CSV table of C-alpha atoms and ligand atoms in Angstrom, one decimal:
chain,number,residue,atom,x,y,z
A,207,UNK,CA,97.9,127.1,98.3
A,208,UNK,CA,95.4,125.4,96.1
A,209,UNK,CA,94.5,126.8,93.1
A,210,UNK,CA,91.6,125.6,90.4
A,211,UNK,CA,92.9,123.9,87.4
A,212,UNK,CA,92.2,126.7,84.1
A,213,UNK,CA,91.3,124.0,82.1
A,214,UNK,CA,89.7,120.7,82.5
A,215,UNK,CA,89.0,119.3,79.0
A,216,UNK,CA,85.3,117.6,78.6
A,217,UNK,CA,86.6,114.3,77.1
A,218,UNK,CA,89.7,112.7,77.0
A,219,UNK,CA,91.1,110.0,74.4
A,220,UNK,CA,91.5,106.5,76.4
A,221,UNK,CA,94.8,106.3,78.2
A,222,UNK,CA,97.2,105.1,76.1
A,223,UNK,CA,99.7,102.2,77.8
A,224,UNK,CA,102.9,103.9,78.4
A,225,UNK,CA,106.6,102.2,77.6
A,226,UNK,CA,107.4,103.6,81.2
A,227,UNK,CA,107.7,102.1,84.7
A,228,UNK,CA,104.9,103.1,86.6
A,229,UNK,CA,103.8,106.3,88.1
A,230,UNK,CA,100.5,104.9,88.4
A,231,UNK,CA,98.2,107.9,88.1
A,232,UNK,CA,101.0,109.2,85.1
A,233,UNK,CA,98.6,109.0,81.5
A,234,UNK,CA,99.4,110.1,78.1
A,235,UNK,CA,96.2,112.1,76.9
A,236,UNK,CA,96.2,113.6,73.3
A,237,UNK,CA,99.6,113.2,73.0
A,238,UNK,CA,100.4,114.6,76.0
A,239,UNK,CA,101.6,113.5,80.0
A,240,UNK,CA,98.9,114.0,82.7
A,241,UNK,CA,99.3,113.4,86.1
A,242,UNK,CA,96.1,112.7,87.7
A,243,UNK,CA,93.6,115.5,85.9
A,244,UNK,CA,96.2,118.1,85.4
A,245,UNK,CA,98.2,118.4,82.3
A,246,UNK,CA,102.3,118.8,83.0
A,247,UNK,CA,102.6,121.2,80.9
A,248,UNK,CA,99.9,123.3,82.6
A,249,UNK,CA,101.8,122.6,85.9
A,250,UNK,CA,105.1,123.9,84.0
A,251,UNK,CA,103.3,127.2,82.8
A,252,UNK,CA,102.0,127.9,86.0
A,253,UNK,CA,105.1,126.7,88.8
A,254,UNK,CA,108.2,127.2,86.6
A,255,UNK,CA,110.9,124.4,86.1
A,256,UNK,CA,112.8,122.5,87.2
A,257,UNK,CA,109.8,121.5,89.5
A,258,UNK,CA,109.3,118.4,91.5
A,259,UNK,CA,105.2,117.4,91.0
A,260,UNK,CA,104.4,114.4,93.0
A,261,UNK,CA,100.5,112.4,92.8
A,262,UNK,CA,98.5,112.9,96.1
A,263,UNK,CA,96.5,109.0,94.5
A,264,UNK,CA,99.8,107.5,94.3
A,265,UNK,CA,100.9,108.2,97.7
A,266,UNK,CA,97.6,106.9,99.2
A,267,UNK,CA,97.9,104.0,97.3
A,268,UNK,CA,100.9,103.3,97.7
A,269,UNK,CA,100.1,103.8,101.5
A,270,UNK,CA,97.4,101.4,100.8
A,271,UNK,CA,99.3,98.5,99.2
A,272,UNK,CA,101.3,98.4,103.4
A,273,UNK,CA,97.9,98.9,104.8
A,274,UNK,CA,96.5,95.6,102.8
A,275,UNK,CA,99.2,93.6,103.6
A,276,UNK,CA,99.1,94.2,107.2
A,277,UNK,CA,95.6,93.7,107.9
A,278,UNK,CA,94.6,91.9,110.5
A,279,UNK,CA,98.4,92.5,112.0
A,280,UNK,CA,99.0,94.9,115.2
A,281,UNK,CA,101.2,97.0,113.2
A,282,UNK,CA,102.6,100.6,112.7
A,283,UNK,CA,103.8,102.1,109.0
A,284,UNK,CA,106.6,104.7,109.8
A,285,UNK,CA,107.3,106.9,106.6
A,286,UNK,CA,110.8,106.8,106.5
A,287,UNK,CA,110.9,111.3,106.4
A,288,UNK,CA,114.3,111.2,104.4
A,289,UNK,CA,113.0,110.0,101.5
A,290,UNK,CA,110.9,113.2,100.9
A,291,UNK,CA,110.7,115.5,103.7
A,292,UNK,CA,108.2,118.2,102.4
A,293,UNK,CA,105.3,118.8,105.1
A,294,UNK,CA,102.5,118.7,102.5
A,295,UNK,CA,103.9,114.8,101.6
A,296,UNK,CA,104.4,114.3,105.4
A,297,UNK,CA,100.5,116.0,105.9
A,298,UNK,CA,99.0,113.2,103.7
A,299,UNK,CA,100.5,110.5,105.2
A,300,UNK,CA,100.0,111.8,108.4
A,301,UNK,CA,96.4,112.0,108.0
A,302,UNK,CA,96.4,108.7,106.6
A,303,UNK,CA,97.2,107.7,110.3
A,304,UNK,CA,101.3,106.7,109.5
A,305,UNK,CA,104.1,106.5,112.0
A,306,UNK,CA,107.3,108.3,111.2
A,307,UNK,CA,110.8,107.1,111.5
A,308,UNK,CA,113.2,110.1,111.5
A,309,UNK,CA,116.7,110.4,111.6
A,310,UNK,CA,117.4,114.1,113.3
A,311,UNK,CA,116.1,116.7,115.7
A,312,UNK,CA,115.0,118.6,112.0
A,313,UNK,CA,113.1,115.6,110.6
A,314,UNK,CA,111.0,115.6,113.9
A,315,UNK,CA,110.5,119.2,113.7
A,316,UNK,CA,109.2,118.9,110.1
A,317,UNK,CA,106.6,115.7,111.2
A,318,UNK,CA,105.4,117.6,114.2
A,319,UNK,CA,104.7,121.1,111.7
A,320,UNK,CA,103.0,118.6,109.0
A,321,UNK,CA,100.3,117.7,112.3
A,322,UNK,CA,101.9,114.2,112.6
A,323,UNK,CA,101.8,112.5,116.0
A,324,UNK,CA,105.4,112.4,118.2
A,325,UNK,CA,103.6,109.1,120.0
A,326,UNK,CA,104.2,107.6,116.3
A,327,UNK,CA,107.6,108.5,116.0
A,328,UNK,CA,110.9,106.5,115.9
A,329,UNK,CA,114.3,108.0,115.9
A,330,UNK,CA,117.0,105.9,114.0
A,331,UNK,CA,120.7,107.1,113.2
A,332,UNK,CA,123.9,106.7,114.8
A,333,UNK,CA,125.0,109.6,115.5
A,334,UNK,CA,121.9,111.4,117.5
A,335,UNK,CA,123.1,114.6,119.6
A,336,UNK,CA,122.0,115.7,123.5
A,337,UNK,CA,119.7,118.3,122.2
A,338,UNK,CA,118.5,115.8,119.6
A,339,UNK,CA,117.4,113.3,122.3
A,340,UNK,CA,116.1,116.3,124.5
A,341,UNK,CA,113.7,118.0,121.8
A,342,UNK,CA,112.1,114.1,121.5
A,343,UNK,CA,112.1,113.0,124.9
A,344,UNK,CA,110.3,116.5,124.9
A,345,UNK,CA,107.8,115.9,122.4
A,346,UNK,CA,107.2,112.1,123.5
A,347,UNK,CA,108.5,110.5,120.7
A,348,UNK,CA,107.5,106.5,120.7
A,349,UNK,CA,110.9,105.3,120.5
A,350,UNK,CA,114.7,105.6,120.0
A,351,UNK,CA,116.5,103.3,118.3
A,352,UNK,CA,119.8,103.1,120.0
A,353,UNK,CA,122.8,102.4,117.4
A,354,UNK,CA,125.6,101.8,120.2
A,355,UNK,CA,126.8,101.4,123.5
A,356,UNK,CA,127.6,104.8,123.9
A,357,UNK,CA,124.4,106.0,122.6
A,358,UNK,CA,123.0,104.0,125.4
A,359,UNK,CA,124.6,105.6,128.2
A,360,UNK,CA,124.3,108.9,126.9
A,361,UNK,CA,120.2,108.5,126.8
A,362,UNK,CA,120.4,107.3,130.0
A,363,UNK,CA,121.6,110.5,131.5
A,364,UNK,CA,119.9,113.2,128.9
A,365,UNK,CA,116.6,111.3,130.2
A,366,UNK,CA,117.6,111.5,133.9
A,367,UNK,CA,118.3,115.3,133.4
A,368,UNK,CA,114.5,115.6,132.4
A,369,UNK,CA,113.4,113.0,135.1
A,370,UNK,CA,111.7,111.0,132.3
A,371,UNK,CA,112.6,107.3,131.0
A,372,UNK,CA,113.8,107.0,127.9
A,373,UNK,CA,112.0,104.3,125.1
A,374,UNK,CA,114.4,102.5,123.4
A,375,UNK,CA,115.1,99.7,121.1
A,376,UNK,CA,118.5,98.4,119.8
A,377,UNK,CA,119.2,98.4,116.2
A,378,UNK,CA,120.8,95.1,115.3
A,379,UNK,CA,122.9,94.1,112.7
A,380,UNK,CA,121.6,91.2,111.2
A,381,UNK,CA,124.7,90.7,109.1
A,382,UNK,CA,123.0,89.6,105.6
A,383,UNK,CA,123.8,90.6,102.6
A,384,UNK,CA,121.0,92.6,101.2
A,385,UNK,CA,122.5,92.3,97.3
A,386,UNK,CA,122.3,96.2,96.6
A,387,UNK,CA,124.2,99.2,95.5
A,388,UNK,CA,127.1,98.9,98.7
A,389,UNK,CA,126.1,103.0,99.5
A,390,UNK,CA,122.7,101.8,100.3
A,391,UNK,CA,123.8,98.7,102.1
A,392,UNK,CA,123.5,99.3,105.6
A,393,UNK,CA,123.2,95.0,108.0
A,394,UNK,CA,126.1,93.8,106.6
A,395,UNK,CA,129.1,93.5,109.3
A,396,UNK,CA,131.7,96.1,109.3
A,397,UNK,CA,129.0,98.4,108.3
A,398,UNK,CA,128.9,101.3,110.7
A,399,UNK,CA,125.2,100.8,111.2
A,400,UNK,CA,123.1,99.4,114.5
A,401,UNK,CA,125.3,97.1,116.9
A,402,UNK,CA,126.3,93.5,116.1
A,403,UNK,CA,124.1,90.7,116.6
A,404,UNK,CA,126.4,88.4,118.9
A,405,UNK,CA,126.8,91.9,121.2
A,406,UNK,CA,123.0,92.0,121.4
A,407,UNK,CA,121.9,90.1,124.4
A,408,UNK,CA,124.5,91.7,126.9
A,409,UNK,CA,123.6,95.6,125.6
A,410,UNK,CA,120.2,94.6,125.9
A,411,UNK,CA,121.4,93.5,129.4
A,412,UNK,CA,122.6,96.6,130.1
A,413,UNK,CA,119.7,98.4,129.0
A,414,UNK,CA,117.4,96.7,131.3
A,415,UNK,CA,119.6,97.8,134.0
A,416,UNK,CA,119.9,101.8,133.2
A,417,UNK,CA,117.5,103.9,135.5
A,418,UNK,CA,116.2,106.1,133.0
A,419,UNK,CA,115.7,103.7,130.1
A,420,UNK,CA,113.0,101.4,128.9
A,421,UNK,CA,113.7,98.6,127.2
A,422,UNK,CA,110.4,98.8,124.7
A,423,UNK,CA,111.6,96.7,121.5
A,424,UNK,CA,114.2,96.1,118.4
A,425,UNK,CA,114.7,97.1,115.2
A,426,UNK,CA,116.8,96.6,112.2
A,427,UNK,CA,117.5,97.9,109.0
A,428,UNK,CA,119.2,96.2,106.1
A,429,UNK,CA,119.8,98.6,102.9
A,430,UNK,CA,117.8,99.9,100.0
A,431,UNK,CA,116.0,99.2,97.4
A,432,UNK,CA,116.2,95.6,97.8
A,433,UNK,CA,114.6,93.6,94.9
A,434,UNK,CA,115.0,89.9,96.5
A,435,UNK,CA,112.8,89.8,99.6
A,436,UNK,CA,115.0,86.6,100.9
A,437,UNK,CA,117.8,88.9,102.7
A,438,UNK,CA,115.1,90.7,104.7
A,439,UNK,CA,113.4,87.3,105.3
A,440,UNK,CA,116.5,86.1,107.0
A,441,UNK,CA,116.7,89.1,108.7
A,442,UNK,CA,113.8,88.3,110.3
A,443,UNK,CA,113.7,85.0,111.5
A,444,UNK,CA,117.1,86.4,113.2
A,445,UNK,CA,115.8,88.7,114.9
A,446,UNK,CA,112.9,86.6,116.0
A,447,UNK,CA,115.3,83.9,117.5
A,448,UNK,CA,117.0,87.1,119.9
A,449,UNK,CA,113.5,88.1,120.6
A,450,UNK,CA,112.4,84.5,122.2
A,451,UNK,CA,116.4,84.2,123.6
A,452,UNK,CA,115.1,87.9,125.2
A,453,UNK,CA,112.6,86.7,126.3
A,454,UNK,CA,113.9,84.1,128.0
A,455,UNK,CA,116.4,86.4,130.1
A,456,UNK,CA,113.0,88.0,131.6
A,457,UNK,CA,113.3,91.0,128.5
A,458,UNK,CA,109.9,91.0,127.2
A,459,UNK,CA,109.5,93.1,123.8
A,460,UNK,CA,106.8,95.1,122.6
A,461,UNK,CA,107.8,95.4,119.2
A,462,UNK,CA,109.9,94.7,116.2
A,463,UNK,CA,110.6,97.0,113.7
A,464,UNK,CA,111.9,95.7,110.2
A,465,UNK,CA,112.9,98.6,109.0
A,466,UNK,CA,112.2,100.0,105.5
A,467,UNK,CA,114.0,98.9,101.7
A,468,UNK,CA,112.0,97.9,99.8
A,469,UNK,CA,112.4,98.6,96.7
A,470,UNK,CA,110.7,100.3,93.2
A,471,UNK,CA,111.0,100.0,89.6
A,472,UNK,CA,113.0,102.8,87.9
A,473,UNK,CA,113.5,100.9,84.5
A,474,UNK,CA,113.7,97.2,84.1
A,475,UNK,CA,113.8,95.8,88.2
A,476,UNK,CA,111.0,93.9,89.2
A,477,UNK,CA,110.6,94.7,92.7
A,478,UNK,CA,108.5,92.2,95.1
A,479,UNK,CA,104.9,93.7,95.6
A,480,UNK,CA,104.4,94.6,99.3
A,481,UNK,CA,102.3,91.9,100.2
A,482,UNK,CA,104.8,89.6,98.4
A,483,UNK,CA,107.9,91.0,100.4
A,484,UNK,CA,105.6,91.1,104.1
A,485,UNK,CA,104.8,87.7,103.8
A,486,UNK,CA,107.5,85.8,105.1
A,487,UNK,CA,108.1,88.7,107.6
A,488,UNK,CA,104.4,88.2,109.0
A,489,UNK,CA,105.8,84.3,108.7
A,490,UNK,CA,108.5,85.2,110.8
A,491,UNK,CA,106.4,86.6,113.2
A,492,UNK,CA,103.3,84.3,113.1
A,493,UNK,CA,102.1,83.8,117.0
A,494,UNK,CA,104.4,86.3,118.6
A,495,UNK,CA,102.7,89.1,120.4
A,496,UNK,CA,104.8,92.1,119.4
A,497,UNK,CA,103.1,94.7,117.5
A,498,UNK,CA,105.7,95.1,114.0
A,499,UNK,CA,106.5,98.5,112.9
A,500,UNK,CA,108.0,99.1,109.2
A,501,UNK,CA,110.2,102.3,108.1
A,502,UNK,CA,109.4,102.2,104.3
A,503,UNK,CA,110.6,105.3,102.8
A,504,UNK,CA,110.9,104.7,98.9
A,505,UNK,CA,108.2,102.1,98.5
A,506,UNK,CA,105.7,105.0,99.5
A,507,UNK,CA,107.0,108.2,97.7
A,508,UNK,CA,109.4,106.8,94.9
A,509,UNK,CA,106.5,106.2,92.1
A,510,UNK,CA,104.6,109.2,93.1
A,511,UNK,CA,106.6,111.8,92.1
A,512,UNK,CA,108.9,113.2,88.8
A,513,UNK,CA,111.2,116.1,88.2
A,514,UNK,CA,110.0,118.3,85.8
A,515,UNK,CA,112.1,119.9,83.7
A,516,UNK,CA,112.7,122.5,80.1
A,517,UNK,CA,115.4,121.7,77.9
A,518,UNK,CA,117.5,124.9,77.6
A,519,UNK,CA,120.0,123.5,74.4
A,520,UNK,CA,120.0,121.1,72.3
A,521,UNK,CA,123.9,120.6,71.4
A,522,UNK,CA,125.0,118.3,68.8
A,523,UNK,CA,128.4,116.8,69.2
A,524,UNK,CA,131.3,114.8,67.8
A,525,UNK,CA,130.1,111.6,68.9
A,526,UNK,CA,127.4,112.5,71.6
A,527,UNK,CA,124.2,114.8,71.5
A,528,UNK,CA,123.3,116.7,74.3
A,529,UNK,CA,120.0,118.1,75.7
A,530,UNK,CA,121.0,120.8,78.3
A,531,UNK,CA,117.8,121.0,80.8
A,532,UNK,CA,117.1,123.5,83.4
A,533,UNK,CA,117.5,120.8,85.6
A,534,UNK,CA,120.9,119.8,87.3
A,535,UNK,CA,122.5,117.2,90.0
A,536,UNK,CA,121.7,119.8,92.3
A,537,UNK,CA,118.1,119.0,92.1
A,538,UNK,CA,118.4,115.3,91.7
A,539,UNK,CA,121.9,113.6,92.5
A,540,UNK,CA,121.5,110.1,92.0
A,541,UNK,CA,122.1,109.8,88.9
A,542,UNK,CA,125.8,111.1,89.9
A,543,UNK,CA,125.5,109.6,93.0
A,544,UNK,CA,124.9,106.5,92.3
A,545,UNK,CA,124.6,106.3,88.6
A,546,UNK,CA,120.8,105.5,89.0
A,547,UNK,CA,118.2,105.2,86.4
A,548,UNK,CA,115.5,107.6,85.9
A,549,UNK,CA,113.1,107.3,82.9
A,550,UNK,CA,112.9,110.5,80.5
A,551,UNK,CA,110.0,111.0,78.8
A,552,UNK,CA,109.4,113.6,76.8
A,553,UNK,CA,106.0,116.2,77.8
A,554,UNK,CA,104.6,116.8,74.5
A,555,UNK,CA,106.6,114.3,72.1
A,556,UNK,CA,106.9,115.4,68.8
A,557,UNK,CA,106.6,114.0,65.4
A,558,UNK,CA,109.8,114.1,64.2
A,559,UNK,CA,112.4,111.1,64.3
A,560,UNK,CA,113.7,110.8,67.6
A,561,UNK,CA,117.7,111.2,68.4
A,562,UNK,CA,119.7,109.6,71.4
A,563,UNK,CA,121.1,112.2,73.8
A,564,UNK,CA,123.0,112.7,76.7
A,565,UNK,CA,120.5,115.1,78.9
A,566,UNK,CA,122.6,116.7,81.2
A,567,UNK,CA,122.4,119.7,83.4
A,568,UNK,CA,124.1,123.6,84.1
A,569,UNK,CA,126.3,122.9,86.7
A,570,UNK,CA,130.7,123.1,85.9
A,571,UNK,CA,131.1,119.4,86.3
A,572,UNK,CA,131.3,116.4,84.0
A,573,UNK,CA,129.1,114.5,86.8
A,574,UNK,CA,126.2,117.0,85.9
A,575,UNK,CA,124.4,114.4,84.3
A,576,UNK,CA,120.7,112.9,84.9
A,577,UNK,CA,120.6,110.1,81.9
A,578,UNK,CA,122.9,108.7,79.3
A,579,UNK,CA,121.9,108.0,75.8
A,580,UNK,CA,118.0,108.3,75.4
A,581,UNK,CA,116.2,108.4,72.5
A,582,UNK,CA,113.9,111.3,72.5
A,583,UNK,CA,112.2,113.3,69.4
A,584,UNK,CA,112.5,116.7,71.1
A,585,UNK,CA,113.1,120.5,70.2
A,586,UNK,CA,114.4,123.3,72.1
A,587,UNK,CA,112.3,124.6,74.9
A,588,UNK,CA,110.2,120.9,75.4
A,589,UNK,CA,109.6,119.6,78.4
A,590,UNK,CA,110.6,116.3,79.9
A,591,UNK,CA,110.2,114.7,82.9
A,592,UNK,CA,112.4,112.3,84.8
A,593,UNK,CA,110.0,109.6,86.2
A,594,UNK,CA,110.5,107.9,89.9
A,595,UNK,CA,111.7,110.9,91.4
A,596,UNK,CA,109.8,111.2,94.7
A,597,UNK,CA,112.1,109.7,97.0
A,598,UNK,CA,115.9,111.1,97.6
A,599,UNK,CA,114.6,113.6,95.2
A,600,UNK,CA,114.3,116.9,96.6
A,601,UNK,CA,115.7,115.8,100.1
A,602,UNK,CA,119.3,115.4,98.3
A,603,UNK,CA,119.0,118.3,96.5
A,604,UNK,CA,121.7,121.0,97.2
A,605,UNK,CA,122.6,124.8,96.4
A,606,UNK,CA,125.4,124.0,93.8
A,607,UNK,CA,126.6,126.5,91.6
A,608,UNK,CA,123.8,129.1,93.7
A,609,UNK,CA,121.4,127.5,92.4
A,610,UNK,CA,117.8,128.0,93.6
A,611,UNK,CA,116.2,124.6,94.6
A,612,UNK,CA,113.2,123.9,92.6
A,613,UNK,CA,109.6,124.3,93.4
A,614,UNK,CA,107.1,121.4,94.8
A,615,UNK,CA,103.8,120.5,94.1
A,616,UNK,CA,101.0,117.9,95.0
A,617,UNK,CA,98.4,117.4,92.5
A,618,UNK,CA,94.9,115.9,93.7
A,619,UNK,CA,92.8,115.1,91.0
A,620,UNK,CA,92.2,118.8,89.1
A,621,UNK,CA,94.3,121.1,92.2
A,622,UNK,CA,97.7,122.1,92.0
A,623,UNK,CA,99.3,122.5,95.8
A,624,UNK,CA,102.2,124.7,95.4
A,625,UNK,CA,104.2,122.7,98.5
A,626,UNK,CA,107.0,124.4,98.3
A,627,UNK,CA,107.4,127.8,96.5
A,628,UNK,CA,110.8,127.5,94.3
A,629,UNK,CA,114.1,128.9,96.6
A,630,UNK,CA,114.8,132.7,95.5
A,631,UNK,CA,118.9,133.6,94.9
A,632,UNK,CA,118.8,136.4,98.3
A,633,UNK,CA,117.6,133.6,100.2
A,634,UNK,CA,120.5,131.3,99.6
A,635,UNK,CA,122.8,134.1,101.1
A,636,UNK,CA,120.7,135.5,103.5
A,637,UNK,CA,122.5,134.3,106.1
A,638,UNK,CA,126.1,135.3,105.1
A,639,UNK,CA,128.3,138.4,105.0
A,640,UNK,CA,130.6,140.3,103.2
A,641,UNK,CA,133.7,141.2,105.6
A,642,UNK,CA,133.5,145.4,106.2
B,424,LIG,C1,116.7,105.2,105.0
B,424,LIG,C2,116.1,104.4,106.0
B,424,LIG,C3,114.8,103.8,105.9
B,424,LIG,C4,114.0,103.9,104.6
B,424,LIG,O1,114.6,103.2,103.5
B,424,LIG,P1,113.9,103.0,102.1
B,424,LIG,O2,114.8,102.2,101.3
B,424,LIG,O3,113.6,104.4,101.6
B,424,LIG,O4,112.6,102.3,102.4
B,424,LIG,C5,114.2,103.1,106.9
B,424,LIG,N1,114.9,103.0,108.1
B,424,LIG,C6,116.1,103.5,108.3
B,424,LIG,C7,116.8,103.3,109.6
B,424,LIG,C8,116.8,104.2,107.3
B,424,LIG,O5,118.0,104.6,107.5
């Protein structure tokens, strides 16, 4: 759907700098938040709340920044599709030519409905089914990337069943310490991700030897939102030296892929710029033939995006004030998660003296929170929105308490594209029955 803006004022007053991290095409105009040429509040009137709104500019710039970097490189983006799995996000970047890197049979469906190519699409996860690894052998999918001996031999014989050879690479564990939240951690030993380095060369072995495989490339992954670019760097020139010991043992490789992590500012981090984290990867690379794929995932949609949401309440307590939004952990669970940050910023501030509050959610659990302690001059039925919310955003969303899941839209320039029309309540139990 894309409907005209109603109202496009003439002249704005200058952007003003915001106190915010950066959504980049996020402006206060006249008092009041813009994203690109459309007023929130305008998007709130006319979608509801809570309701995810992500920039269509900032994803292409964001897909820029990789672009830049890699010019003059043989290399393929893959958009990491857990970070924010809606098709029309998927559509853009799809159009913009990016690979995917997906981690289920329902993630490949959602690329190949959003018009993006299987032939760009790698499979990562350890725990990838037979009818997972038939549906992309089906559709031609560029590459798996196998997490274990066992996931080795069972590709071997799903891809003998459909007469077909089977493109893998192994997912090695580089085992450095990425320095990030451990639930995001993922190349560190004794992690249950991709296989351990010093097992590499005799899996790899075996691979070469399996009929229906073919050996195609490696990849690793080391965490999220990493801040330092020297863990990945490491990373790198590892698996470079098992690429030339490979190559050595007659295995030639046609590609590394370094995975995704980098990471965003939510508040105060200061996150390499993409350039700045790719050089010593190119570095690492410099002279080798293989083409190098990346699997960034919150670089690209994390910035882009922010939860919109009305305050319900406000409650004043004991010690604590509390704004009680429309919005809950259902809709965006890291701050419970992993007590992440997200900046709240109030729509339309107002000109009274702002008071610190706890802005918390609906849902019957003291872990229904999504910020401690901001300082906000706000009234009853305001707006706010939660910045940095386009990645693990709506994809971690859940039904909670029967509660709807919110609506999604793109805005490009002056359009609204309602994405994803807000979850009704029959839906949620349309599947399930009362015993006669
Ligand atoms: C989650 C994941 C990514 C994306 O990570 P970001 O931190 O969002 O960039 C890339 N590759 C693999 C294998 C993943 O599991």
């Amino acid at each position: 759907m894309n409907t005209p803006a109603p109202h496009i004022p003439a002249a704005h007053t200058p952007a003003a700098a915001l106190p915010f991290p950066p959504i980049p095409t996020l402006q206060a105009r006249d008092g009041a938040l813009w994203l690109e040429g459309l007023a929130l509040a305008d998007l709130a009137a006319r979608f509801g709340t809570p309701t995810y709104v992500y920039s269509k500019a900032a994803l292409e710039a964001a897909f820029a920044s990789w672009r830049e970097a890699l010019a003059g490189r043989r290399a393929l983006v893959c958009y990491a599709v857990k970070a924010n799995s809606n098709l029309g996000i998927l559509s853009v970047f799809a159009r913009l030519g990016a690979g995917f890197d997906i981690v289920s049979g329902g993630e490949l469906a959602r690329v190949l409905a959003a018009g993006g190519e299987a032939g760009k699409v790698v499979f990562s996860g350890v725990g990838k089914t037979r009818a997972e690894m038939r549906q992309a052998l089906q559709a031609g999918i560029r590459c798996f990337n196998v997490e274990s001996a066992a996931e080795l031999e069972r590709l071997d014989a799903v891809a003998g069943e459909l007469s077909t050879r089977a493109p893998v690479a192994l997912r090695v564990n580089p085992d450095v310490d990425p320095k990030t939240h451990p639930y995001i951690s993922t190349g560190l030993k004794g992690n249950k991700f991709g296989v351990a380095f010093a097992d590499a060369l005799s899996l790899y072995r075996r691979a070469a030897a399996l009929p229906n495989l073919r050996v195609t490339g490696v990849a690793c992954h080391i965490g999220s939102q990493l801040l330092d670019p020297a863990p990945m760097a490491e990373a790198a020139r590892k698996v470079r030296g098992l690429v030339e010991r490979l190559a050595a043992d007659g295995i030639a490789l046609g590609h590394v892929d370094l995975g995704g992590g980098l990471g965003i500012r939510y508040r105060d981090e200061a996150p390499p710029t993409v350039a700045d984290y790719l050089a010593p990867l190119l570095e690492a690379f410099e002279g080798c033939p293989q083409e190098l794929c990346f699997e960034p995932g919150r670089s690209l949609v994390g910035n882009a995006g922010l939860l919109l949401t009305r305050i319900e309440y406000l409650k004043p307590g004991e010690t604590k004030n509390f704004a009680i939004v429309d919005a809950a952990m259902n809709d965006l669970a890291r701050p419970a998660l992993y007590d992440a940050w997200h900046e709240v910023v109030a729509v339309a501030p107002r000109a009274t003296a702002a008071q610190r509050y706890e802005i918390v959610g609906p849902i019957c659990e003291s872990g229904d929170f999504l910020a401690h302690d901001r300082s906000l001059a706000v009234a009853e039925g305001d707006l706010l929105a939660l910045l940095s919310a386009g990645a693990y955003g709506m994809t971690m969303s859940s039904n909670y308490n029967t509660r709807p899941r919110a609506a999604e839209v793109i805005v490009d320039g002056s359009s609204a594209h309602l994405v994803r029309a807000r979850e009704t309540v029959a839906e949620l139990y349309a599947g399930e029955k009362a015993l006669d």
